[in-house]
Coordinates of C-alpha atoms in Angstrom, one line a residue:
M280 CA 55.1 172.5 189.9
A281 CA 51.3 171.8 190.1
E282 CA 51.4 173.4 193.6
H283 CA 53.0 176.3 191.8
K284 CA 50.0 176.7 189.3
T285 CA 47.2 176.0 191.9
K286 CA 48.7 178.9 193.8
Y287 CA 48.8 181.3 191.0
D288 CA 46.0 179.9 189.0
R289 CA 44.1 183.1 188.5
Q290 CA 46.5 185.1 187.4
L291 CA 48.6 182.6 185.2
R292 CA 45.1 182.9 183.1
I293 CA 45.8 186.4 182.4
W294 CA 49.5 186.6 181.6
G295 CA 50.4 183.1 181.2
E296 CA 53.5 181.2 182.5
Q297 CA 55.8 183.4 180.8
G298 CA 54.4 186.7 182.5
Q299 CA 54.7 185.0 185.7
A300 CA 58.2 183.8 184.9
A301 CA 58.9 187.7 184.7
L302 CA 57.5 188.6 187.8
E303 CA 59.3 185.8 189.7
K304 CA 62.8 187.3 188.0
A305 CA 61.8 190.9 189.3
S306 CA 63.3 192.8 191.9
I307 CA 61.4 195.6 193.4
C308 CA 62.9 198.3 195.6
L309 CA 60.1 200.4 197.7
L310 CA 61.2 203.8 199.1
N311 CA 58.7 204.6 202.1
C312 CA 56.4 202.0 203.5
G313 CA 53.7 204.1 204.7
P314 CA 50.2 202.8 203.8
T315 CA 50.4 203.8 200.1
G316 CA 53.8 201.9 199.8
S317 CA 52.5 199.2 201.7
E318 CA 49.5 198.6 199.8
T319 CA 51.2 198.5 196.5
L320 CA 53.9 195.7 197.7
K321 CA 51.3 193.8 199.1
N322 CA 49.7 193.2 195.8
L323 CA 53.0 192.3 194.2
V324 CA 53.9 190.2 197.0
L325 CA 50.5 188.3 196.6
G326 CA 51.3 188.0 192.8
G327 CA 54.4 186.3 193.6
I328 CA 57.0 188.8 192.7
G329 CA 60.5 187.7 193.0
S330 CA 62.2 189.7 196.0
I331 CA 61.4 192.9 197.6
T332 CA 63.7 195.6 199.3
I333 CA 61.9 198.4 201.6
V334 CA 64.1 201.4 202.3
D335 CA 62.6 203.6 205.1
G336 CA 64.2 204.9 208.1
S337 CA 61.1 205.9 210.2
K338 CA 59.8 204.1 213.3
V339 CA 56.3 202.7 213.8
E340 CA 54.1 205.7 215.7
E341 CA 50.9 205.3 217.2
G342 CA 49.3 207.1 214.1
D343 CA 50.4 204.5 212.0
L344 CA 47.8 202.1 213.5
G345 CA 45.2 204.1 212.0
N346 CA 46.0 203.5 208.0
N347 CA 48.4 201.1 207.8
F348 CA 47.3 197.2 208.4
M349 CA 50.8 196.0 208.0
V350 CA 51.6 197.1 211.8
D351 CA 50.2 196.7 215.1
E352 CA 50.5 197.9 218.6
S353 CA 53.5 195.9 219.4
C354 CA 55.3 197.5 216.6
I355 CA 55.3 200.9 218.1
G356 CA 58.9 202.4 218.3
Q357 CA 60.1 199.5 216.0
S358 CA 61.6 200.0 212.6
K359 CA 58.7 200.4 210.3
A360 CA 60.6 198.9 207.2
K361 CA 61.2 195.9 209.5
C362 CA 57.6 195.5 210.7
V363 CA 56.0 195.9 207.1
C364 CA 58.8 193.5 205.7
S365 CA 58.1 190.9 208.4
F366 CA 54.3 191.0 207.9
L367 CA 54.8 191.0 203.6
Q368 CA 56.7 187.8 204.5
E369 CA 54.1 186.2 206.0
L370 CA 51.6 186.8 203.1
N371 CA 53.9 184.7 200.7
D372 CA 56.9 182.9 201.7
A373 CA 58.1 182.3 198.6
V374 CA 59.1 185.9 198.0
K375 CA 62.4 187.2 199.3
A376 CA 62.4 190.0 201.4
K377 CA 64.7 192.5 203.2
F378 CA 64.7 196.0 204.7
I379 CA 67.1 198.9 205.0
E380 CA 66.7 201.5 207.6
E381 CA 67.4 204.7 205.8
N382 CA 65.8 207.8 204.9
P383 CA 65.4 207.3 201.2
E384 CA 65.7 210.9 200.1
E385 CA 69.0 210.5 201.6
L386 CA 69.7 207.7 199.5
I387 CA 69.0 209.6 196.7
K388 CA 71.6 212.1 197.5
T389 CA 74.3 209.9 199.0
N390 CA 74.1 206.8 197.1
P391 CA 72.7 207.0 193.3
S392 CA 74.2 203.8 192.4
F393 CA 72.2 201.8 195.0
F394 CA 69.3 201.7 192.6
S395 CA 71.0 200.0 189.5
Q396 CA 70.3 196.5 191.1
F397 CA 66.8 196.7 190.9
T398 CA 64.3 195.8 188.2
L399 CA 62.0 198.5 189.3
V400 CA 61.7 201.2 192.0
V401 CA 58.4 202.0 193.3
A402 CA 58.9 205.6 195.0
T403 CA 56.2 206.7 197.3
Q404 CA 55.5 209.9 199.3
L405 CA 58.5 211.8 197.9
V406 CA 58.7 215.5 197.6
E407 CA 59.2 217.2 194.1
E408 CA 63.2 217.2 194.3
S409 CA 63.9 213.8 195.3
M410 CA 61.4 212.6 192.5
V411 CA 63.5 214.8 189.8
K412 CA 66.9 213.2 191.1
L413 CA 65.6 209.5 191.5
D414 CA 64.1 210.0 187.6
I415 CA 67.6 210.8 186.3
I416 CA 69.2 208.3 188.5
C417 CA 67.1 205.2 187.1
R418 CA 66.9 206.6 183.4
E419 CA 71.0 206.5 183.7
A420 CA 70.7 203.1 184.9
N421 CA 67.9 201.7 182.7
V422 CA 65.6 200.5 185.6
M423 CA 62.0 201.2 185.8
L424 CA 60.5 203.9 188.0
I425 CA 56.9 204.6 189.3
F426 CA 55.8 207.2 191.0
A427 CA 52.6 206.9 193.9
R428 CA 51.6 209.5 196.4
S429 CA 48.3 209.6 198.3
Y430 CA 47.6 213.1 200.0
G431 CA 44.1 213.4 201.8
L432 CA 41.5 212.6 199.3
T433 CA 43.7 212.6 196.4
G434 CA 46.7 211.0 195.1
F435 CA 48.7 210.2 191.7
V436 CA 50.6 207.6 190.0
R437 CA 53.3 208.3 187.4
I438 CA 55.5 205.7 185.3
S439 CA 58.8 207.1 184.5
V440 CA 61.1 205.2 181.8
K441 CA 62.5 205.8 178.6
E442 CA 60.8 203.5 176.3
H443 CA 58.6 200.3 176.9
T444 CA 58.0 198.1 174.4
V445 CA 55.0 195.7 174.5
I446 CA 54.4 192.5 172.2
E447 CA 51.3 191.2 174.0
S448 CA 49.4 194.2 174.4
K449 CA 46.0 192.6 174.7
P450 CA 43.6 194.9 173.4
D451 CA 39.9 194.5 174.6
H452 CA 38.6 194.5 171.2
F453 CA 40.7 193.7 168.2
L454 CA 39.5 192.2 164.6
D455 CA 40.1 188.7 163.8
D456 CA 42.9 188.5 161.5
L457 CA 40.6 186.4 158.7
R458 CA 41.8 188.1 155.5
L459 CA 38.6 187.6 154.1
N460 CA 39.1 190.5 151.5
N461 CA 42.9 189.1 150.8
P462 CA 42.9 185.2 151.0
W463 CA 46.0 183.8 150.2
P464 CA 46.3 180.9 147.5
E465 CA 45.7 178.0 149.9
L466 CA 42.5 179.5 151.4
T467 CA 41.5 180.4 148.1
R468 CA 41.8 176.7 146.9
F469 CA 40.2 175.4 149.9
T470 CA 37.1 177.9 149.4
E471 CA 36.9 177.0 145.9
T472 CA 36.4 173.2 146.9
I473 CA 33.3 174.1 148.9
D474 CA 29.6 174.5 147.3
I475 CA 27.9 177.1 149.3
N476 CA 24.8 176.2 147.1
V477 CA 24.8 172.5 148.0
P478 CA 21.0 171.5 148.5
D479 CA 21.8 169.2 151.6
P480 CA 20.2 171.4 154.3
V481 CA 22.6 169.7 157.1
V482 CA 26.0 170.4 154.9
H483 CA 24.5 173.9 154.3
K484 CA 23.9 174.9 157.3
H485 CA 27.3 173.6 158.5
T486 CA 29.6 175.5 156.3
P487 CA 31.7 177.8 158.4
Y488 CA 31.1 181.6 157.8
V489 CA 34.6 182.5 157.0
I490 CA 33.9 180.3 153.5
I491 CA 30.5 181.9 153.0
L492 CA 32.0 185.5 153.3
I493 CA 35.0 184.8 151.2
K494 CA 33.1 183.3 148.1
M495 CA 30.1 186.1 148.7
A496 CA 32.7 188.6 148.4
D497 CA 34.5 187.3 145.4
E498 CA 31.0 186.9 143.9
W499 CA 30.4 190.6 144.5
A500 CA 33.7 191.8 143.5
K501 CA 33.1 189.8 139.9
S502 CA 29.9 192.0 139.4
H503 CA 31.1 195.5 140.8
G504 CA 34.5 195.9 138.7
G505 CA 37.0 194.1 141.5
C506 CA 35.6 196.2 144.1
L507 CA 34.0 195.3 147.6
P508 CA 31.0 197.1 149.5
A509 CA 32.3 200.6 150.3
T510 CA 28.9 202.6 150.9
R511 CA 26.3 202.0 153.4
D512 CA 23.5 201.3 151.0
E513 CA 26.3 198.9 149.4
K514 CA 27.0 197.2 152.8
R515 CA 23.4 196.5 153.3
E516 CA 23.0 194.9 149.9
F517 CA 25.6 192.7 150.4
K518 CA 24.1 191.3 153.8
E519 CA 20.8 190.7 151.8
M520 CA 22.6 189.0 149.5
I521 CA 24.1 186.9 152.3
K522 CA 20.8 186.5 153.5
S523 CA 19.3 185.5 150.3
R524 CA 21.4 182.2 150.1
M525 CA 19.5 180.9 153.4
I526 CA 17.4 178.1 152.8
A527 CA 16.3 177.6 156.6
I528 CA 15.4 180.1 159.3
D529 CA 17.6 178.3 161.6
E530 CA 20.9 178.5 159.6
D531 CA 23.0 180.1 162.3
N532 CA 26.2 180.0 160.0
Y533 CA 24.4 182.3 157.7
K534 CA 23.6 184.4 160.8
E535 CA 27.0 184.5 161.9
A536 CA 27.9 185.7 158.5
I537 CA 25.6 188.3 158.2
D538 CA 27.0 189.6 161.7
A539 CA 30.6 189.3 160.7
S540 CA 30.3 190.8 157.1
F541 CA 32.1 194.2 158.6
K542 CA 35.2 191.9 158.4
V543 CA 34.8 192.0 154.5
F544 CA 34.9 195.4 154.6
A545 CA 37.8 196.2 156.8
P546 CA 40.8 198.0 155.0
R547 CA 43.7 196.0 153.9
G548 CA 47.2 196.2 155.1
I549 CA 48.7 197.1 158.5
S550 CA 47.1 200.0 160.8
S551 CA 48.3 203.3 161.3
S552 CA 49.9 202.3 164.7
L553 CA 51.7 199.9 163.6
L554 CA 53.0 201.8 160.3
H555 CA 54.2 204.3 163.0
V556 CA 56.2 201.5 164.9
I557 CA 58.1 200.1 162.0
N558 CA 58.8 203.8 160.6
D559 CA 60.3 204.4 163.8
P560 CA 63.8 205.6 164.0
S561 CA 64.8 202.8 166.4
A562 CA 63.9 200.3 163.6
E563 CA 67.2 201.2 162.0
V564 CA 69.0 198.6 164.1
T565 CA 72.5 198.5 165.1
S566 CA 74.6 196.2 167.2
N567 CA 73.1 197.9 170.5
S568 CA 69.4 197.4 169.7
S569 CA 67.1 195.6 171.5
D570 CA 65.6 192.4 170.5
F571 CA 62.2 194.0 170.0
W572 CA 63.8 196.4 167.6
I573 CA 65.6 193.8 165.7
M574 CA 62.2 191.9 165.2
V575 CA 60.6 194.9 164.0
A576 CA 63.3 195.7 161.4
A577 CA 62.8 192.3 159.9
L578 CA 58.9 192.7 160.3
K579 CA 59.1 195.7 158.2
E580 CA 61.3 193.9 155.5
F581 CA 58.8 191.0 155.4
I582 CA 55.4 193.6 155.2
N583 CA 57.3 195.3 152.1
N584 CA 58.5 192.1 150.7
E585 CA 56.7 188.6 151.3
G586 CA 53.8 190.1 153.3
G587 CA 52.7 192.2 150.3
G588 CA 51.7 195.0 152.8
E589 CA 50.3 192.4 155.6
A590 CA 51.8 191.6 158.8
P591 CA 52.4 187.9 159.4
L592 CA 49.1 185.9 159.7
E593 CA 48.2 185.4 163.7
G594 CA 46.9 181.7 162.6
S595 CA 43.7 181.6 165.0
I596 CA 40.2 181.4 163.9
P597 CA 37.2 182.2 166.3
D598 CA 34.4 179.9 167.0
M599 CA 32.0 179.1 164.6
T600 CA 29.1 177.1 163.4
S601 CA 30.7 174.5 161.4
S602 CA 30.8 170.8 160.8
T603 CA 34.1 169.3 162.7
E604 CA 35.7 168.4 159.4
L605 CA 35.6 171.9 157.8
Y606 CA 36.4 173.8 160.7
V607 CA 39.8 171.5 161.5
N608 CA 40.7 172.0 157.9
L609 CA 40.3 175.6 157.8
Q610 CA 42.3 176.0 161.2
K611 CA 44.9 173.9 159.8
I612 CA 45.3 176.3 156.4
Y613 CA 45.3 179.5 158.8
Q614 CA 48.1 177.8 161.2
A615 CA 50.1 176.7 158.2
K616 CA 50.2 180.1 156.8
A617 CA 51.0 181.5 160.1
E618 CA 53.7 179.0 160.3
S619 CA 54.9 180.1 157.0
D620 CA 55.1 183.5 157.8
M621 CA 56.7 183.2 160.8
L622 CA 59.7 181.2 159.2
I623 CA 60.2 183.8 157.0
V624 CA 60.1 186.4 159.7
E625 CA 62.7 184.3 161.6
Q626 CA 65.2 183.8 158.6
R627 CA 64.9 187.8 158.2
V628 CA 65.7 188.1 162.3
R629 CA 68.8 185.7 161.6
D630 CA 69.7 187.8 158.8
I631 CA 69.7 190.8 160.6
L632 CA 71.4 189.7 163.6
K633 CA 74.4 188.3 161.4
K634 CA 74.6 191.8 159.6
I635 CA 75.1 193.6 162.7
G636 CA 77.4 191.1 164.5
R637 CA 75.1 189.4 166.9
D638 CA 75.0 185.6 167.5
T639 CA 72.1 184.7 165.1
N640 CA 70.6 182.2 167.7
S641 CA 70.3 185.3 170.6
I642 CA 66.6 185.8 169.6
S643 CA 64.8 182.3 170.3
K644 CA 62.2 181.0 168.2
T645 CA 59.6 180.9 170.7
K646 CA 60.2 184.7 171.1
I647 CA 59.9 185.2 167.3
K648 CA 57.1 183.0 166.8
S649 CA 55.1 185.2 170.0
F650 CA 56.2 188.3 168.2
C651 CA 54.7 187.4 164.9
K652 CA 51.3 186.2 166.3
N653 CA 50.8 189.7 168.3
A654 CA 52.7 191.7 165.2
R655 CA 49.5 193.6 164.6
K656 CA 49.1 194.8 168.2
L657 CA 52.7 195.9 169.0
A658 CA 52.8 199.1 171.2
V659 CA 55.8 201.2 172.0
C660 CA 55.3 203.9 175.2
R661 CA 57.7 206.6 175.9
Y662 CA 57.5 209.0 178.7
R663 CA 58.8 212.8 179.1
L664 CA 61.6 213.2 182.0
L665 CA 59.8 214.4 184.8
E666 CA 61.9 217.6 185.2
D667 CA 60.9 218.1 181.6
E668 CA 57.2 218.1 182.9
F669 CA 57.6 219.9 185.7
N670 CA 59.4 222.8 183.9
S671 CA 57.9 222.7 180.6
P672 CA 54.7 221.2 180.7
V673 CA 52.6 220.7 177.3
Q674 CA 51.1 224.3 177.8
P675 CA 47.9 223.6 175.3
E676 CA 47.1 220.6 177.4
L677 CA 47.5 222.3 180.6
Q678 CA 45.5 225.3 179.7
K679 CA 42.7 223.0 178.4
Y680 CA 42.5 221.3 181.7
L681 CA 42.5 224.6 183.8
T682 CA 39.6 225.8 181.9
D683 CA 37.5 222.5 181.2
D684 CA 35.2 221.9 183.9
D685 CA 35.9 218.1 183.4
Y686 CA 39.5 218.3 184.4
S687 CA 39.8 221.5 186.7
I688 CA 39.7 219.5 189.8
A689 CA 42.3 216.8 188.5
V690 CA 44.5 219.5 187.4
G691 CA 43.9 221.3 190.4
F692 CA 45.3 218.7 192.7
Y693 CA 47.9 218.2 190.3
V694 CA 49.2 221.9 190.9
L695 CA 48.4 221.7 194.5
L696 CA 50.6 218.3 194.9
R697 CA 53.5 220.3 193.7
A698 CA 52.6 223.3 195.6
V699 CA 52.7 221.4 198.8
D700 CA 56.2 220.2 198.0
R701 CA 57.1 224.1 197.6
F702 CA 55.5 224.8 200.6
V703 CA 57.3 222.2 202.6
T704 CA 60.8 224.2 201.3
N705 CA 59.6 227.4 202.4
F706 CA 58.5 226.6 205.3
N707 CA 59.5 222.9 206.6
S708 CA 56.0 221.6 207.0
F709 CA 52.9 220.6 205.1
P710 CA 50.1 223.0 204.9
G711 CA 47.5 222.3 207.8
Q712 CA 50.0 219.8 209.4
F713 CA 49.8 221.9 212.8
E714 CA 47.0 223.2 214.8
G715 CA 46.5 227.0 215.0
V716 CA 48.0 228.2 211.6
M717 CA 45.3 226.7 209.4
D718 CA 44.5 230.3 208.2
E719 CA 47.8 231.3 207.6
D720 CA 48.7 228.2 205.8
I721 CA 45.8 228.7 203.6
S722 CA 47.1 232.2 202.4
R723 CA 50.7 230.7 202.1
L724 CA 49.3 227.9 200.0
K725 CA 47.5 230.1 197.8
A726 CA 50.3 232.5 197.2
T727 CA 52.4 229.4 196.2
A728 CA 50.2 227.9 193.9
V729 CA 49.6 231.5 192.3
G730 CA 53.4 231.5 192.1
L731 CA 53.7 227.9 190.6
L732 CA 51.0 228.7 188.0
N733 CA 52.7 232.0 187.0
D734 CA 56.1 229.9 186.5
L735 CA 54.3 227.5 184.4
G736 CA 53.0 230.3 181.9
C737 CA 49.4 230.2 183.1
N738 CA 49.5 233.8 184.9
S739 CA 45.7 234.2 184.5
S740 CA 44.8 231.0 185.8
T741 CA 43.3 230.3 189.7
L742 CA 42.6 227.7 191.4
T743 CA 39.3 227.5 193.4
E744 CA 39.4 228.5 197.2
D745 CA 37.3 225.1 198.3
L746 CA 40.1 223.2 196.8
I747 CA 43.1 225.1 198.5
N748 CA 41.2 224.8 201.8
E749 CA 40.9 221.2 201.3
M750 CA 44.7 220.4 200.8
C751 CA 45.4 222.4 203.7
R752 CA 42.6 220.6 205.7
Y753 CA 44.3 217.4 204.5
G754 CA 47.4 218.2 206.6
A755 CA 49.5 215.8 204.5
A756 CA 47.6 212.5 206.0
E757 CA 47.6 209.4 203.9
L758 CA 44.1 208.0 204.4
H759 CA 43.8 204.1 204.1
A760 CA 41.0 204.0 201.8
V761 CA 42.9 206.3 199.3
S762 CA 46.2 204.6 199.8
A763 CA 45.1 201.1 198.9
F764 CA 43.5 202.6 196.0
V765 CA 46.5 204.6 194.7
G766 CA 48.3 201.4 195.7
G767 CA 46.0 199.1 193.5
I768 CA 46.8 201.0 190.5
A769 CA 50.8 201.4 191.2
S770 CA 50.9 197.6 191.4
Q771 CA 48.8 197.1 188.4
E772 CA 50.9 199.2 186.2
I773 CA 54.1 197.7 187.7
I774 CA 52.7 194.2 186.6
K775 CA 52.3 195.6 183.1
L776 CA 55.6 197.0 183.0
I777 CA 57.4 193.8 184.2
T778 CA 55.6 191.3 182.1
R779 CA 55.6 193.4 179.3
Q780 CA 51.8 192.5 178.5
F781 CA 48.9 195.1 178.3
I782 CA 49.6 198.9 177.7
P783 CA 50.9 200.7 180.8
M784 CA 49.1 204.1 181.2
S785 CA 50.5 206.9 179.9
G786 CA 50.9 210.6 181.7
T787 CA 50.0 211.4 185.3
F788 CA 47.1 209.5 186.9
I789 CA 45.1 211.8 189.4
F790 CA 42.6 210.3 191.8
N791 CA 39.8 212.6 192.8
G792 CA 38.3 211.3 196.1
I793 CA 36.2 214.0 196.4
D794 CA 34.0 213.3 193.0
H795 CA 35.3 209.5 192.9
K796 CA 36.8 210.2 189.8
S797 CA 40.4 209.4 188.1
Q798 CA 41.8 211.1 185.1
L799 CA 44.8 211.2 183.1
L800 CA 46.8 214.1 182.5
M801 CA 49.1 214.3 179.6
L802 CA 51.5 217.0 180.4

């Protein structure tokens, strides 16, 4: 166990033992092990993914040596899947690895049930027709799917799952759950035992800013008809009132109180995003509901009853200038309230489970505790079926992207990546793939792109000649630098999906290697 923790030390600090355990239980299927797929899988293998299965029917050719570091001269003529699998196994022998020598597009057509055994499928370098088929297959099997493709100096990543729920979303910036403007009785009673006007300078400068702000907010409310500061002038006056209580210039606790005074002005109750989650139709639970939605149903009951419009308290307090005794006592009060709220939610979860005919202990106390701690940060992600996006993109967004200079190249690449797949269907090769027909391919790709735009309802829109020429110049090549970048993005999103931590990106991620820009298209 000590060796395991040392091996994965850095990532354990990010997603913890629970996240690592989820990774080690996951089984991943990779379709096509060119540089994009190999780079994606490399990152997952190094991270300790449970098992990998590589599906690729091609042989290693001389050209592969220039863009895939996982094959060498000795591999020429051998199975690409076998060679890449062997290399990846060397990177982390704890990962179970196997390969299947078969064309992924044939496998999609002939054996759709094959994919149901996996946690997640990584589909790289597939053409549109196969992407659409695989998307339907994986959704029916409830298997997570992520598409990745690199093409010259561009590439894309697209997640496709019916629904993905996140408890530990870990936002970069989130307001501490201190309830400074809505203290519960135990916190109020504790605050009342402390005199912030104490003459002893040592005691005065070691009163936690939480206590200072609660008492000052109460004092303000009593002289302002029960209201807290609302206008800019009132907020400035409130800060000056705090500053006036300082008896020395080196009182860091009062400086912290002034800096944190905005927390007093924060609105009570839950955020609009949490309100959206608890009012989701899925919160009306049945025996088939997931654990997440059963806990959301219990959370909704808590907010509407015992919580008085608030979510369960998180129970942690930030570092602050304070005497050890006061800080520890304050911490215990927050932890006790959090525990009390959690127990109420837990009982509601048990009651709901009984009501819908499920085992009342099927959701662990540990899971409920984590849910309550993160209740304010819950997230639900849903993704459009790929076929729907391709046939009926969101018209206002598509038109906006096509006419916006900031997005014109990204959406141009998006359209052209689809156009080259139509090109292959019509002409049995990618544009620019063979020498001597470049001019002809440029004209054909332009006509194909115009036809695609017309089908999408964008009759008056056009793409720049330079961009069309670029796509033909690429000749469907996978450049290692672009593949490594796209693979890095894909593996990052895969880890989010498997660990159910952090919020995975929505829409289609487009990499523009010409301008070194990355953008999301919400279509």
